[in-house]
Coordinates of C-alpha atoms and ligand atoms in Angstrom, one line a residue:
X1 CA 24.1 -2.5 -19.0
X2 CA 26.5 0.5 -17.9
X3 CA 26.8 0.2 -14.1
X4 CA 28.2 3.7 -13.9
X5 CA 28.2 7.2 -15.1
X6 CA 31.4 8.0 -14.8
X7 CA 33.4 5.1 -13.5
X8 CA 36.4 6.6 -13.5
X9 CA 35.3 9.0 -10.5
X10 CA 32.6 7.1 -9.4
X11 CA 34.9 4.2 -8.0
X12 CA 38.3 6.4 -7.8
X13 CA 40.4 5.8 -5.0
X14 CA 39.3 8.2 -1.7
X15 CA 42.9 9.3 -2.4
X16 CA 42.2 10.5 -5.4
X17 CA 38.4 11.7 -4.5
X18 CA 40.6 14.1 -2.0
X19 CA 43.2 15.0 -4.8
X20 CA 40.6 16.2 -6.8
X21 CA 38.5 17.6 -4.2
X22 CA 41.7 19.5 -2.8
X23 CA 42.5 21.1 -5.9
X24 CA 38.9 22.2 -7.0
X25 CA 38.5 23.6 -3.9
X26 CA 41.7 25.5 -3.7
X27 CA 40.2 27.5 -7.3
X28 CA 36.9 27.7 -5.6
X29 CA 37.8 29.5 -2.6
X30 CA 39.9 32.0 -4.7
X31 CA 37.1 32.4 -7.2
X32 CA 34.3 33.1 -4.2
X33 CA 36.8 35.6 -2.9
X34 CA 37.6 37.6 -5.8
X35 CA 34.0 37.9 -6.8
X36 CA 31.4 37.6 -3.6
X37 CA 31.4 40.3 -1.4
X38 CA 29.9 38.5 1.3
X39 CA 32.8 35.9 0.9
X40 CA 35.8 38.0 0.5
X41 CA 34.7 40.3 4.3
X42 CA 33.3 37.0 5.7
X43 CA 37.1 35.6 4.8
X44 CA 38.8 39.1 6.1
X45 CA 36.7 39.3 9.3
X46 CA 38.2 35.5 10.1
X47 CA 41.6 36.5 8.9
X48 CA 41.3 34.1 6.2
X49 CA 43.0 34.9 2.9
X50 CA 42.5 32.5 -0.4
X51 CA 46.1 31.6 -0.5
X52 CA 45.6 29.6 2.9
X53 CA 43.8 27.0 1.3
X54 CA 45.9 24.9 0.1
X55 CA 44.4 21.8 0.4
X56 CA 40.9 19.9 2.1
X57 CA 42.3 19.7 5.4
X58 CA 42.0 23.7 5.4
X59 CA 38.4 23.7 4.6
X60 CA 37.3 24.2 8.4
X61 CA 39.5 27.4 8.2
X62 CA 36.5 29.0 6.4
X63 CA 33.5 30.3 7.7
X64 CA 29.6 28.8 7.4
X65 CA 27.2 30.5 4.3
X66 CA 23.3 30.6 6.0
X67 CA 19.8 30.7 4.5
X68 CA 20.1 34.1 6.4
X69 CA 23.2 35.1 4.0
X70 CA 21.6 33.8 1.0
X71 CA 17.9 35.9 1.9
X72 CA 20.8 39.1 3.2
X73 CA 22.1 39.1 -0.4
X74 CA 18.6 38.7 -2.3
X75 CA 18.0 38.0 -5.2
X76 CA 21.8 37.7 -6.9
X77 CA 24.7 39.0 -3.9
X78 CA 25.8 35.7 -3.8
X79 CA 26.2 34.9 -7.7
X80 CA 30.2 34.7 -9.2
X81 CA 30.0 35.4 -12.1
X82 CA 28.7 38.4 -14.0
X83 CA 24.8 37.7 -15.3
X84 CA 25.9 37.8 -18.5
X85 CA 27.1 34.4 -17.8
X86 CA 24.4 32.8 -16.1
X87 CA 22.2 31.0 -18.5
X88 CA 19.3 30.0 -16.1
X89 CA 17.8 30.9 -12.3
X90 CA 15.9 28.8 -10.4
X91 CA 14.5 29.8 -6.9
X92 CA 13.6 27.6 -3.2
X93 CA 10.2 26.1 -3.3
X94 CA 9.1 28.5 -0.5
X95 CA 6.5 30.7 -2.4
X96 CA 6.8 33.7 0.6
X97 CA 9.1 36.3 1.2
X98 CA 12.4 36.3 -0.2
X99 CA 12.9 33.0 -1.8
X100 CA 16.1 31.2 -2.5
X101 CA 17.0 32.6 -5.6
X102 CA 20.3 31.0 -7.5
X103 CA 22.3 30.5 -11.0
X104 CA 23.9 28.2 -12.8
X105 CA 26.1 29.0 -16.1
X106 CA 25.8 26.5 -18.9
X107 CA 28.8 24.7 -17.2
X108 CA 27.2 24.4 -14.5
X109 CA 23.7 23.2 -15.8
X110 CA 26.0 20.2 -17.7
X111 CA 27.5 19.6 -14.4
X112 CA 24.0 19.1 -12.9
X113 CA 22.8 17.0 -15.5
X114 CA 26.0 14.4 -15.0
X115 CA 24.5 14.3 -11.3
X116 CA 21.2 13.7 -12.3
X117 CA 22.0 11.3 -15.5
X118 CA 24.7 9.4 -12.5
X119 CA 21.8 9.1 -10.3
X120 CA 19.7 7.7 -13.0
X121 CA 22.7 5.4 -14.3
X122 CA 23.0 4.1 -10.4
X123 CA 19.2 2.7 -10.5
X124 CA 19.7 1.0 -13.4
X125 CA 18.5 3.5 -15.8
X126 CA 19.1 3.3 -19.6
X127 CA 19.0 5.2 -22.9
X128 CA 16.3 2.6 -23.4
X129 CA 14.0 3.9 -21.1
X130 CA 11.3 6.5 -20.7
X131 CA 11.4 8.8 -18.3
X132 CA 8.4 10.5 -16.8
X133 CA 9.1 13.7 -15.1
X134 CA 6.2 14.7 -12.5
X135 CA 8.4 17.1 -10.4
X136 CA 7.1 20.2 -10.9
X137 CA 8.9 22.2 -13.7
X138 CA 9.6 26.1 -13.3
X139 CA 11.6 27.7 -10.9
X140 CA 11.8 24.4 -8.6
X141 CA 14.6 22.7 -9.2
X142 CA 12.8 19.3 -9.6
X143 CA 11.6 18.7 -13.1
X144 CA 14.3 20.6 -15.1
X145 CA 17.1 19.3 -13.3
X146 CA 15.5 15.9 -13.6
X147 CA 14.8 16.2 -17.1
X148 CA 18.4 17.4 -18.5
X149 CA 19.6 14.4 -16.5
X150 CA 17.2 12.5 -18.5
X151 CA 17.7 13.9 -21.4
X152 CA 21.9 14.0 -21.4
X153 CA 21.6 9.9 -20.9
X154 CA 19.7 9.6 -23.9
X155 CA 16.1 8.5 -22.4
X156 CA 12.9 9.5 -23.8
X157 CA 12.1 11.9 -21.5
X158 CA 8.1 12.8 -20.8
X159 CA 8.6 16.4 -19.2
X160 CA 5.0 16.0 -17.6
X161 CA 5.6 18.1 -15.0
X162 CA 3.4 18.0 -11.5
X163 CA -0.6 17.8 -11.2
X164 CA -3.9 16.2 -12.9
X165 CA -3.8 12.8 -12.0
X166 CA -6.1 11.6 -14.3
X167 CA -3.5 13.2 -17.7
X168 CA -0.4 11.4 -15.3
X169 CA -2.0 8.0 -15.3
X170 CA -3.0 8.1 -19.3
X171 CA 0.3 9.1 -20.4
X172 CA 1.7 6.3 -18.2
X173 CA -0.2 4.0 -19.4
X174 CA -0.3 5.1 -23.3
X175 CA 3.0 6.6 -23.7
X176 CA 4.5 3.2 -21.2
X177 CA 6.7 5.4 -18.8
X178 CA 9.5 3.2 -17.3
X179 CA 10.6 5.5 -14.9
X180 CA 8.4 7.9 -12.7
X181 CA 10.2 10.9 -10.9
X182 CA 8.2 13.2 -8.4
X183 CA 7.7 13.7 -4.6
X184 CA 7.3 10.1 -2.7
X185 CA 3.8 11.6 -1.4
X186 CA 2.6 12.2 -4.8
X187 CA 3.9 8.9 -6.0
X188 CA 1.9 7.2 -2.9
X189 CA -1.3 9.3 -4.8
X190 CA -0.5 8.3 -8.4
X191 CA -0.6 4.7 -6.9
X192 CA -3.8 5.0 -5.0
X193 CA -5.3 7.0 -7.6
X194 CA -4.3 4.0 -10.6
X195 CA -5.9 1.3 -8.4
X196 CA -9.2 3.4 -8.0
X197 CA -9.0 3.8 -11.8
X198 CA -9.3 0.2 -12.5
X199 CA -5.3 0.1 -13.6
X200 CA -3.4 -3.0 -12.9
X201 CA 0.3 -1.3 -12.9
X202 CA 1.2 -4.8 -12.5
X203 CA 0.4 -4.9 -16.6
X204 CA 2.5 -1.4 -17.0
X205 CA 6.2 -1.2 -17.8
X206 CA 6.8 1.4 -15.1
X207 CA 9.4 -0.5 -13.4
X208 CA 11.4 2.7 -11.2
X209 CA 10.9 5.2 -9.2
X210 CA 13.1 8.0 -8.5
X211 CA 11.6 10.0 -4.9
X212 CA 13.1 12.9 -3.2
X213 CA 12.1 16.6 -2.2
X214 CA 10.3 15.5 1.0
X215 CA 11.3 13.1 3.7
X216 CA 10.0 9.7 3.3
X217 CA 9.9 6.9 5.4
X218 CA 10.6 2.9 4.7
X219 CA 7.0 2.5 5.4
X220 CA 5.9 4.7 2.3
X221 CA 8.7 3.1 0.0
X222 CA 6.5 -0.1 0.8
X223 CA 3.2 1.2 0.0
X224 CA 4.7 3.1 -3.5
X225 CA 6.7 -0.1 -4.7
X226 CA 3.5 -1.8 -3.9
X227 CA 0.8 0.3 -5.2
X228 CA 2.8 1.2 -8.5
X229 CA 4.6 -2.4 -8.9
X230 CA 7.8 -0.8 -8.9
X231 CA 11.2 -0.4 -7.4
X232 CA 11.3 2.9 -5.3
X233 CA 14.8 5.1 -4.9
X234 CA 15.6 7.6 -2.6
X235 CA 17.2 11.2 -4.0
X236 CA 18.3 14.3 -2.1
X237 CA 19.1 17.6 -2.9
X238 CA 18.5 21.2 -2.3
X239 CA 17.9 24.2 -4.3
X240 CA 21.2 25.9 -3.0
X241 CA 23.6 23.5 -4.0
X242 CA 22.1 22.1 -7.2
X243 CA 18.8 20.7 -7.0
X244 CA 18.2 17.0 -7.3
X245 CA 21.2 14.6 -8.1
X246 CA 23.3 16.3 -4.8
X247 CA 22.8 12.7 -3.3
X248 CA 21.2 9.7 -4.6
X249 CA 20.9 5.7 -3.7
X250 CA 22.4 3.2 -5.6
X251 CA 20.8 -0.2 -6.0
X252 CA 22.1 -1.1 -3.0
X253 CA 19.4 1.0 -1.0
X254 CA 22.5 1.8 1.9
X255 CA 22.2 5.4 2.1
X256 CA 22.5 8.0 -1.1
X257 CA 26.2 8.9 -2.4
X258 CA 27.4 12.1 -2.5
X259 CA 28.7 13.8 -5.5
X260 CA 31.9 14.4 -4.1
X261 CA 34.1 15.9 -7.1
X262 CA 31.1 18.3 -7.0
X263 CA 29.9 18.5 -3.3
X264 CA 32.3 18.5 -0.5
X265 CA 29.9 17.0 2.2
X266 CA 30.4 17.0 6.5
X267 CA 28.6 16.5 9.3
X268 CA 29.0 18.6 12.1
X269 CA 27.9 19.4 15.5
X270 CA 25.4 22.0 15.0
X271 CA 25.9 23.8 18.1
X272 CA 29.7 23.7 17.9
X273 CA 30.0 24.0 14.1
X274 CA 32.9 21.1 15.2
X275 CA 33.2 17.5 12.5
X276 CA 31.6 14.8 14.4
X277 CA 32.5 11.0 13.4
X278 CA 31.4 8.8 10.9
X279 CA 28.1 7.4 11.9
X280 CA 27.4 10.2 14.1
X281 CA 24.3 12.6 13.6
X282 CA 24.7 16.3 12.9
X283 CA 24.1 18.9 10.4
X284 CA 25.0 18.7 6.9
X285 CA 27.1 20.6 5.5
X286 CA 27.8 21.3 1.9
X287 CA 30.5 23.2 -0.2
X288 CA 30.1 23.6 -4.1
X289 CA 33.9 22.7 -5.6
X290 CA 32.6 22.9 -9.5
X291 CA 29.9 25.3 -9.9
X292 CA 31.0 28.7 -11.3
X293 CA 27.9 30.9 -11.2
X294 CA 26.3 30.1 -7.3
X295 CA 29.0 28.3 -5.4
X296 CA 28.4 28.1 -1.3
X297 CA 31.2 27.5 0.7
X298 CA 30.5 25.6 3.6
X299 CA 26.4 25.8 3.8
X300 CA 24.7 24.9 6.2
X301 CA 21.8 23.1 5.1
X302 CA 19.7 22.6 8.6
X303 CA 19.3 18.8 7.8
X304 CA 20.7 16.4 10.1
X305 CA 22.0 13.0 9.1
X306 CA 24.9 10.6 9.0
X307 CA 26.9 9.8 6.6
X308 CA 29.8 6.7 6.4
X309 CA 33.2 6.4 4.0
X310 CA 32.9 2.6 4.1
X311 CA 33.1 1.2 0.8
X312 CA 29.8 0.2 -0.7
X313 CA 29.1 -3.4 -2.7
X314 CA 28.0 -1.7 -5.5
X315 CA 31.7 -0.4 -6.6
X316 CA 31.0 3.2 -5.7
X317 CA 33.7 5.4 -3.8
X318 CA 31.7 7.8 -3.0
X319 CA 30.7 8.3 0.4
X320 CA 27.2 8.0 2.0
X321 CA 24.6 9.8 3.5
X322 CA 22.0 8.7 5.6
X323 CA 18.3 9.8 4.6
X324 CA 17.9 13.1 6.2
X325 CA 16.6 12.6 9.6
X326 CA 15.3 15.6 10.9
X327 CA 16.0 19.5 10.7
X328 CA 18.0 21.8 13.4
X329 CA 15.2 24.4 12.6
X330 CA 11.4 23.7 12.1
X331 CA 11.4 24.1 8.5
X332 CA 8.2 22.2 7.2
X333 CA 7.5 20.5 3.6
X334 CA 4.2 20.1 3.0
X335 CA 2.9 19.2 -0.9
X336 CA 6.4 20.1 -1.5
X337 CA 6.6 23.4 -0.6
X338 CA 9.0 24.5 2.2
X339 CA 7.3 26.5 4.8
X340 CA 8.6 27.7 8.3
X341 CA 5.9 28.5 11.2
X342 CA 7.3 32.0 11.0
X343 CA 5.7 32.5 7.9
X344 CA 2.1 31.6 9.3
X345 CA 3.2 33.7 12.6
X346 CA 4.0 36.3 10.6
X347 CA 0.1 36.3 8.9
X348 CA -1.5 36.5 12.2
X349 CA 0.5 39.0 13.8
X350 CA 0.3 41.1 10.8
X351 CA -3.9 40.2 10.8
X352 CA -4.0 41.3 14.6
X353 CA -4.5 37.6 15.8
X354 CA -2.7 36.2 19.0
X355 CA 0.5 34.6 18.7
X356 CA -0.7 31.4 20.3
X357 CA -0.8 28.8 17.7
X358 CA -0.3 25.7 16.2
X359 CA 0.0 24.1 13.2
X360 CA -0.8 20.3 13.1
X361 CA 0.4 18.5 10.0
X362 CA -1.6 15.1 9.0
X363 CA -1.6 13.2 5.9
X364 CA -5.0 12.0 4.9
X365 CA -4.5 9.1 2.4
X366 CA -1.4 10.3 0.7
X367 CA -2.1 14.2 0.8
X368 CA -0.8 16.5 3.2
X369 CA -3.3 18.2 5.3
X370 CA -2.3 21.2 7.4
X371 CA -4.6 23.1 10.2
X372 CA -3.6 26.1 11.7
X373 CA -5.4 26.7 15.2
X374 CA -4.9 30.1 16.5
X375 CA -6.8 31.1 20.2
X376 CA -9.5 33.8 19.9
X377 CA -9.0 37.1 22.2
X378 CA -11.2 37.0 25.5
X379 CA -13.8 39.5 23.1
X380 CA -13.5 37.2 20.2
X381 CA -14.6 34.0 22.0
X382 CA -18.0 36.4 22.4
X383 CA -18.5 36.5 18.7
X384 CA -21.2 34.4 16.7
X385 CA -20.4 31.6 15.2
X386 CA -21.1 32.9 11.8
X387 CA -18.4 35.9 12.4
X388 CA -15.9 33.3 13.7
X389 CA -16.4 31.6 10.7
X390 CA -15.8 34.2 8.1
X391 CA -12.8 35.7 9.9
X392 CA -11.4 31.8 9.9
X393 CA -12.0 32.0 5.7
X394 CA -10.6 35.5 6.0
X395 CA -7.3 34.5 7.3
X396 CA -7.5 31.3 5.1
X397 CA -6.9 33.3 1.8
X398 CA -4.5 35.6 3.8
X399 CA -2.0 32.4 4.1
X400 CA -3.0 31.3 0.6
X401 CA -1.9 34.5 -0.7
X402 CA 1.4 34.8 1.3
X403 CA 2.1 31.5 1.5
X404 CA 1.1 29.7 -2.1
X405 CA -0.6 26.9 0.5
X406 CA -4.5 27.1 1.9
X407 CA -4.5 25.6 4.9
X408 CA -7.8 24.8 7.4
X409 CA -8.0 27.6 9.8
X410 CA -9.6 26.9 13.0
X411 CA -10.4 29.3 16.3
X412 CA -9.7 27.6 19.4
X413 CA -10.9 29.0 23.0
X414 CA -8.8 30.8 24.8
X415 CA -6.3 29.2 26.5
X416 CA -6.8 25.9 24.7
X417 CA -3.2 25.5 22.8
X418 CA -1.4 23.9 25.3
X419 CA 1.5 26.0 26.8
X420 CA 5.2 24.7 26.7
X421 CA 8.1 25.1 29.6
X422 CA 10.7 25.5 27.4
X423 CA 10.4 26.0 23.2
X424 CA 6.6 26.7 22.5
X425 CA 5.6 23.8 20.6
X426 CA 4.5 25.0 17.4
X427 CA 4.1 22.2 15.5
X428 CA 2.3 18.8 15.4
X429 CA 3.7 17.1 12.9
X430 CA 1.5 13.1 12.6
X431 CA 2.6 12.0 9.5
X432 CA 6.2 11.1 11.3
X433 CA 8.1 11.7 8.0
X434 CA 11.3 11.3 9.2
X435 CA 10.2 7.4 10.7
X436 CA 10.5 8.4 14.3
Ligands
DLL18 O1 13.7 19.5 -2.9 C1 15.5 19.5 -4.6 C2 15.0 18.1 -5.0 C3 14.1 18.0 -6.1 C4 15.5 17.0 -4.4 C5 13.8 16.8 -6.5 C6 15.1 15.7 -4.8 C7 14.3 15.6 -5.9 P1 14.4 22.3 -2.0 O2 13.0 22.6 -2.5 O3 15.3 23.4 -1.9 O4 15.0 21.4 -3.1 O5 14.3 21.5 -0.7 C8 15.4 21.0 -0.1 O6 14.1 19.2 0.9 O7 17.0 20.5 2.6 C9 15.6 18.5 2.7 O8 15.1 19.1 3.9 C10 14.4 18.1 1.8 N1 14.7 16.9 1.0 C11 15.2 16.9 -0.3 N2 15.3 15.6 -0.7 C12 15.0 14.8 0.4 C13 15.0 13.4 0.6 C14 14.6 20.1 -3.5 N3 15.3 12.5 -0.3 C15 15.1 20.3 1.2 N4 14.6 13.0 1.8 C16 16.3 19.6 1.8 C17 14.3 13.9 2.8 C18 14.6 15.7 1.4 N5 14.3 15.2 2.6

């Protein structure tokens, strides 16, 4: 069985990991600043030019890409290359506002399926097997970038995409998926869902499980390998540097490696924007050194983590990131979709409501549940509880329609959210996705 993707990289020498890395990001930066106006003034404002990069150690030289730039330059400021190039868009998983919209050209979509087909390789996935793809396809990143993995290793790949239980369990069982790709939660569903169905996965060849898009905590990995009689692997990624196959375990389960001929990965204080050490939490950081059509110097992607250069036992080189364990900002994912309590604030304002709320997150079996409790007015609290009612469904389908999510609305008295010293606590999050 092939152990590796691409050995040769895979298990270089951090010598040559930096070599490379120093030379593709040398092009990179002279490629961003010939062709991204945001990059080239962003680069003059610091007194940067292209031809001070000469190597890694002068990646610090350059200055942090944000969300905020990427939404600034909406929908295609940031791409590099003219459109006539770019052979596919995908878009954040946020549904409001100004999503995350980036490119790849067909360079870079090959590049993206050797990170997903090395991720797939590193779990002990074959051209024997069948892949079932139950990330959603479209403009997420999940199923596609999934599938051309898939697909570029040779696998039968089942492009299923998200939703229907009932059609996901069938084609598992009749079509005997080997592999099973989607969002931990869901996976935690498909397996509650199979046992209520009578189906003994024990008996089905479904034998891996590749889980990312959401944090996940050791507890759930239990539950799915359980449920689903399967081994359960951990992937990260994000929509502005790839997709899926960014980072990815190894059999090994001892963090995910980093694609680091691709991804140039550090950790860094995030109020200081300074490195911190090995082992050390901060905010991870990522710069593209191969992509042509979207490449982000130096993004910062709000998640915090660790990550360590020690060499692994399975033979890799690459270094390792923890599993991301928390964000700097309060972005939420629930059923997959990234939301920020902005986005809700910005519904009630807009409805006339009052600005004290709070949205508690739960997970009832394996499905998120999410209840928004906003305090009534003095007046309001007078209303009948038929009128409170209808304005709660009211504001219910004003969040389904700017937000792509319907969550439970619920009128509290007056006074009733309780008030914070310092940050207003805006959140309850008590599924404790990130294990703490
Ligand atoms: O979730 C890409 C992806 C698809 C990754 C399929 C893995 C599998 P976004 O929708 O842009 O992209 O969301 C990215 O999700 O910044 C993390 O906060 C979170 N995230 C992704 N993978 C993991 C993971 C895709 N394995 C955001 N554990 C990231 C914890 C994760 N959080």
């Amino acid at each position: 069985m092939k152990k590796f993707y691409s050995p040769e990289i895979e298990t270089a020498s951090r010598g040559e990991i930096e070599k490379i890395q120093s030379e593709r990001l040398v092009r990179q930066v002279r490629h961003v600043y010939d062709n991204v106006e945001l990059y080239r003034n962003r680069m003059d404002e610091a007194g940067v030019k292209p031809e001070d990069i000469k190597s890694l150690d002068d990646l610090t030289k350059l200055p942090f890409t944000s969300k905020q730039d990427l939404r600034d330059t909406y929908p295609y400021g940031m791409f590099a290359v003219p459109m006539e190039d770019v052979t596919r868009i995908h878009a954040s998983s946020g549904t409001t506002g100004k999503q995350i919209v980036v490119g790849y050209t067909d360079n870079d979509l090959d590049m993206w399926a050797t990170c997903c087909a090395r991720q797939l390789t590193a779990v002990g996935v074959t051209k024997k097997d069948k892949v079932h793809v139950c990330y959603g396809y479209g403009l997420f990143t999940g199923g596609l970038g999934l599938h051309d993995g898939s697909h570029k290793l040779g696998c039968v790949t089942i492009p299923a995409s998200a939703g229907n239980t009932a059609r996901q369990l069938t084609i598992m069982t009749d079509f005997g998926s080997t592999v099973l790709g989607c969002t931990p939660s869901y996976a935690m569903y498909l397996g509650e869902s199979a046992a209520k169905a009578g189906i003994d996965t024990s008996k089905l060849p479904l034998r891996v499980g590749i889980f990312g898009a959401e944090p996940w905590t050791e507890e759930m990995r239990q539950k799915i390998e359980e449920s689903l009689n399967i081994k359960a692997y951990d992937i990260y990624g994000l929509t502005e540097i790839c997709g899926p196959g960014v980072a990815y375990e190894c059999t090994e389960q001892k963090g995910m490696h980093v694609n680091e001929d691709y991804f140039i990965i550090e950790i860094i204080d995030p109020e200081t924007g300074e490195h911190v050490k090995d082992g050390e939490k901060g905010e991870i950081v990522f710069t593209c050194i191969k992509k042509e059509a979207f490449p982000l110097i130096r993004f910062r992607t709000k998640d915090i983590g660790v990550i360590t250069h020690e060499k692994c036992s399975c033979g890799r080189t690459f270094v390792r990131m923890s599993k991301p364990m928390g964000r700097v900002d309060d972005m939420l994912i629930v059923r997959g979709v990234n939301l920020f309590p902005s986005q809700i604030e910005a519904v009630l304002l807009k409805e006339g409501h009052s600005p004290n709320y709070q949205i508690v997150v739960d997970r009832q079996g394996s499905l998120d549940q999410i209840e928004v409790r906003i305090e009534m007015e003095d007046e309001q609290f007078l209303d009948t509880t038929s009128k409170i009612t209808k304005t709660e469904k009211e504001l219910q389908e004003k969040f389904k329609s700017a937000l792509g999510i319907k969550p439970k609305v619920r009128l509290v008295a007056p006074n009733s959210i309780p008030r914070s010293e310092g940050k207003a606590v805006r959140v309850v999050d008590k599924r404790h996705v990130y294990g703490n």
